[in-house]
CSV table of C-alpha atoms in Angstrom, one decimal:
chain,number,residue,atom,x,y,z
A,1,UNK,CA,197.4,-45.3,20.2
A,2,UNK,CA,195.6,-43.8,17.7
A,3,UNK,CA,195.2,-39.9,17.6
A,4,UNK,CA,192.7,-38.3,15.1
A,5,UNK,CA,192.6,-34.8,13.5
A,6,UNK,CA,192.1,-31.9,16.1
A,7,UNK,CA,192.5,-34.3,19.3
A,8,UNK,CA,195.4,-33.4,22.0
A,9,UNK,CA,198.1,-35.7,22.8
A,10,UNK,CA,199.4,-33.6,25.8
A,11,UNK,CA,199.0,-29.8,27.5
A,12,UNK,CA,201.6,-27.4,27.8
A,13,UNK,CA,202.4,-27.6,31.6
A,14,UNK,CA,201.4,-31.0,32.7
A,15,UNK,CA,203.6,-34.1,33.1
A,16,UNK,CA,204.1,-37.7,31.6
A,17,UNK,CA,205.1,-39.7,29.7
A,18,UNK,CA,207.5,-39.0,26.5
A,19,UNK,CA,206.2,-40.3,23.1
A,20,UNK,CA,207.5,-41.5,19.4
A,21,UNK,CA,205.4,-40.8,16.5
A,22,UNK,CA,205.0,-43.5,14.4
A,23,UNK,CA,202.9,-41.7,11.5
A,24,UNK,CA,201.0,-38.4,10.6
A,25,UNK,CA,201.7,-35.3,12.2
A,26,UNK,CA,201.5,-33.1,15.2
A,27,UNK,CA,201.8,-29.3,15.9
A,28,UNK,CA,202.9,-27.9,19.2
A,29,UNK,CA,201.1,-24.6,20.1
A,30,UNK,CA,202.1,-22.5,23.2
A,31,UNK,CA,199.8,-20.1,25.1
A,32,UNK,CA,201.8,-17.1,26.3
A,33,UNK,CA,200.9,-15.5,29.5
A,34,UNK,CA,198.9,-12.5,27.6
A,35,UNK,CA,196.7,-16.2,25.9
A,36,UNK,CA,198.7,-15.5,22.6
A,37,UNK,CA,198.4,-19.2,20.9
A,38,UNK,CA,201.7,-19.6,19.2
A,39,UNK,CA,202.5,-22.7,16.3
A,40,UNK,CA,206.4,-23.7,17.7
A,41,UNK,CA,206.7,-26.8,16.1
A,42,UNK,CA,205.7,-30.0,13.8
A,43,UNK,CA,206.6,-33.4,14.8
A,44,UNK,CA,207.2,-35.4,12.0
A,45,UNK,CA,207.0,-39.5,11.8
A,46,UNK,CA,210.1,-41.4,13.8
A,47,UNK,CA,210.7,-38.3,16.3
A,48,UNK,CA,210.0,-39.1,20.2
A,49,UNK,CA,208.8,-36.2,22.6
A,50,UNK,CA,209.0,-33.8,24.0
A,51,UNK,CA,212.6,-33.2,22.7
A,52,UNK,CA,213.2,-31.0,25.8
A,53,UNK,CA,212.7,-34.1,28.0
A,54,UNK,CA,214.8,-36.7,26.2
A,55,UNK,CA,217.4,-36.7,28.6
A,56,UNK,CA,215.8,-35.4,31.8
A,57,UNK,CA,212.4,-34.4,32.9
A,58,UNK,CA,210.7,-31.2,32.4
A,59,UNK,CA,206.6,-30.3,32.3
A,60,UNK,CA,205.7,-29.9,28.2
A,61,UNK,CA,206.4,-26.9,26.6
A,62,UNK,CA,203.9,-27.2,24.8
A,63,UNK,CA,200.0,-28.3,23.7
A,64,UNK,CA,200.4,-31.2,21.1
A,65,UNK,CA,197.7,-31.3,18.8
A,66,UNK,CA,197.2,-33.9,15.5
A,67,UNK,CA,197.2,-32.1,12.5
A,68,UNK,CA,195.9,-35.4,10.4
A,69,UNK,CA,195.2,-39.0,11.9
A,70,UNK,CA,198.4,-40.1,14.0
A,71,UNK,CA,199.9,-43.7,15.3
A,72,UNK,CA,201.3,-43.0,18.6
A,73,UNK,CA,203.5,-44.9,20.9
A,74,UNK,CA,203.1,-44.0,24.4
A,75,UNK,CA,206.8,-44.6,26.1
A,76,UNK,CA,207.2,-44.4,30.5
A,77,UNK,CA,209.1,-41.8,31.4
A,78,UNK,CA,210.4,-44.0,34.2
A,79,UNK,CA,211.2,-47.0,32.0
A,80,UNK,CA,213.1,-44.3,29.9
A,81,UNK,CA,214.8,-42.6,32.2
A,82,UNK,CA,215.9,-46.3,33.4
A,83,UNK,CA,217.3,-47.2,30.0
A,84,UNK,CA,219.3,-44.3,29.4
A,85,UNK,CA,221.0,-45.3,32.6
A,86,UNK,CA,221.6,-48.4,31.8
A,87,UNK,CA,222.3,-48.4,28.2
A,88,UNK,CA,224.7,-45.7,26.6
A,89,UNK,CA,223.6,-46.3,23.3
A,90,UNK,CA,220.4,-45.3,24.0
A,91,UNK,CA,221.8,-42.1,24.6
A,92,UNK,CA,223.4,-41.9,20.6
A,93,UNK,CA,220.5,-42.7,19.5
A,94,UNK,CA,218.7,-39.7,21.1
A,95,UNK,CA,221.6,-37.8,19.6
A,96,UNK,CA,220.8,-38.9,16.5
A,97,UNK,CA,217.3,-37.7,17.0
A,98,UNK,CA,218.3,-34.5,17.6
A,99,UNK,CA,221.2,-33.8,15.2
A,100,UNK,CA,217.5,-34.4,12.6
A,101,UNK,CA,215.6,-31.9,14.3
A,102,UNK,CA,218.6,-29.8,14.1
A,103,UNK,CA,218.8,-30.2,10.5
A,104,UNK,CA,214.9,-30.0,9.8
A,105,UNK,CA,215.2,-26.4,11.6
A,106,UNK,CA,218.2,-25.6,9.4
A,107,UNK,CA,215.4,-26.0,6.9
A,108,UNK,CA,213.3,-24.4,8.3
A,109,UNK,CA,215.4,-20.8,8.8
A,110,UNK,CA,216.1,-21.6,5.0
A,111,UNK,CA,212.3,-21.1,4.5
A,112,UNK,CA,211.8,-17.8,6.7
A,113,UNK,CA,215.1,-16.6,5.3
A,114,UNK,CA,214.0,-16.2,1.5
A,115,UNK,CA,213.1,-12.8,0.7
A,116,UNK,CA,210.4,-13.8,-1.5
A,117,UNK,CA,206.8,-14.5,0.7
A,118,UNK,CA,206.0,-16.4,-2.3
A,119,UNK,CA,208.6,-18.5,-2.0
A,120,UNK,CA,208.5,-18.9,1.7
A,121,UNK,CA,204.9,-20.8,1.3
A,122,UNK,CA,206.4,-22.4,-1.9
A,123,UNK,CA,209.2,-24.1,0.5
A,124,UNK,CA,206.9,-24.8,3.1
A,125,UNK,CA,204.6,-26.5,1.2
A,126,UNK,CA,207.4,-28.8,-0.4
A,127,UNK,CA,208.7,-29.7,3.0
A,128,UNK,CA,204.9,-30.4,4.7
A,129,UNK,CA,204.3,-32.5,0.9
A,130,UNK,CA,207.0,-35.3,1.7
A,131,UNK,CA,205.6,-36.1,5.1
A,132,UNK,CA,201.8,-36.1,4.2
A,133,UNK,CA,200.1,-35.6,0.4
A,134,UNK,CA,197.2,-32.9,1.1
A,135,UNK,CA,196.2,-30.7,-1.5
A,136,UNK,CA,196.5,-27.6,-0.3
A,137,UNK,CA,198.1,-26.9,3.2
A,138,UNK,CA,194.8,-25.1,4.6
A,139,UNK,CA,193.8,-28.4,5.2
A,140,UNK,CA,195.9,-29.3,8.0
A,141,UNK,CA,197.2,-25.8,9.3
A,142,UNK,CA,194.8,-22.2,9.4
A,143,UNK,CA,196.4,-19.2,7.7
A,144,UNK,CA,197.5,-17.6,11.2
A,145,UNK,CA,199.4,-20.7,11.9
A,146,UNK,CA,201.0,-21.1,8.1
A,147,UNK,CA,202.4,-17.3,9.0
A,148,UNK,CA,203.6,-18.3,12.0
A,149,UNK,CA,205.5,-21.0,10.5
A,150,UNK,CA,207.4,-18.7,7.8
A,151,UNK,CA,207.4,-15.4,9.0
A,152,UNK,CA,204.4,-13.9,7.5
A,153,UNK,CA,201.1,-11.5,8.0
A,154,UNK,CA,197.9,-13.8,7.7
A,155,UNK,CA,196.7,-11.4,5.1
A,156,UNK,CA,200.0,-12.0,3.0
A,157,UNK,CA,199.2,-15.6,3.7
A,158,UNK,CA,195.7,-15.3,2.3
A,159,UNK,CA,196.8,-13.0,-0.5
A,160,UNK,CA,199.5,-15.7,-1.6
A,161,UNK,CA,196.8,-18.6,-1.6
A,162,UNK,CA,194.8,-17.2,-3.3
A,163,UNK,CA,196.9,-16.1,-6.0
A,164,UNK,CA,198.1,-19.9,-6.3
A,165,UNK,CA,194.3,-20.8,-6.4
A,166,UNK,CA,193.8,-18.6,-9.5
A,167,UNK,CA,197.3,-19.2,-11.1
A,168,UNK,CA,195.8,-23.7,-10.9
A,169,UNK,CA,192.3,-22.7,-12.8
């Protein structure tokens, strides 16, 4: 399945089936009870989802929308669920899957640990750069969700944008 910019792959709170992304990206937003929209999480290429439900069923945590075009295979939950009791090394696998996403969010606390906001959005923008090529990240996250990501004020977000857009001219 293909899944263009902006369109939703699933809604926090419903049910279905799980799902491995083949290419692009996807963020997973959360609407607190107060209708706070929060950015959780980026699914990168080769991950299946929702990592909450690899191993049992559970509503999505989440909203997933695509950040840029996305290849999408859709995957039965039943059919899944099936597998993982009837092949055990389908269960390593999903191990596997997770000991990366582990890693990726050690990377992740490396970004929102630097002192420097600076270098916070420096670090980020690396890390987005070796999963897709866009010129500036504004054109696949907004400034609220970049502060999200790392820890920052939108403002400081703005601020630190601009200064790179000044320091390239």
């Amino acid at each position: 399945m293909i899944l263009h910019k902006g369109e939703t792959l699933f809604r926090q709170g419903e049910t279905g089936p799980l799902y491995h992304l083949k290419s692009g990206l996807l963020k997973i937003n959360r609407v607190h009870a107060d209708g706070t929209l929060t950015l959780v999480n980026v699914i990168v290429p080769g991950e299946t989802i929702p990592h909450h439900s690899l191993l049992s069923p559970n509503p999505y945590y989440g909203t997933a929308v695509a950040l840029v075009t996305c290849e999408v295979e859709v995957l039965s939950a039943a059919d899944w669920y099936r597998e993982l009791e009837e092949n055990h090394e389908k269960c390593r696998e999903i191990a596997l899957q997770l000991q990366g996403k582990l890693r990726m969010m050690q990377q992740r606390i490396d970004q929102l640990s630097e002192v420097s906001p600076a270098e916070r959005l420096r670090k980020l923008q690396l890390w987005f750069q070796s999963f897709v090529p866009v010129a500036s990240l504004s054109e696949v996250l907004t400034q609220d969700e970049i502060g999200q990501f790392i820890g920052l004020r939108r403002e400081t977000v703005n601020r630190l944008l601009r200064a790179q857009s000044g320091a390239r001219k």
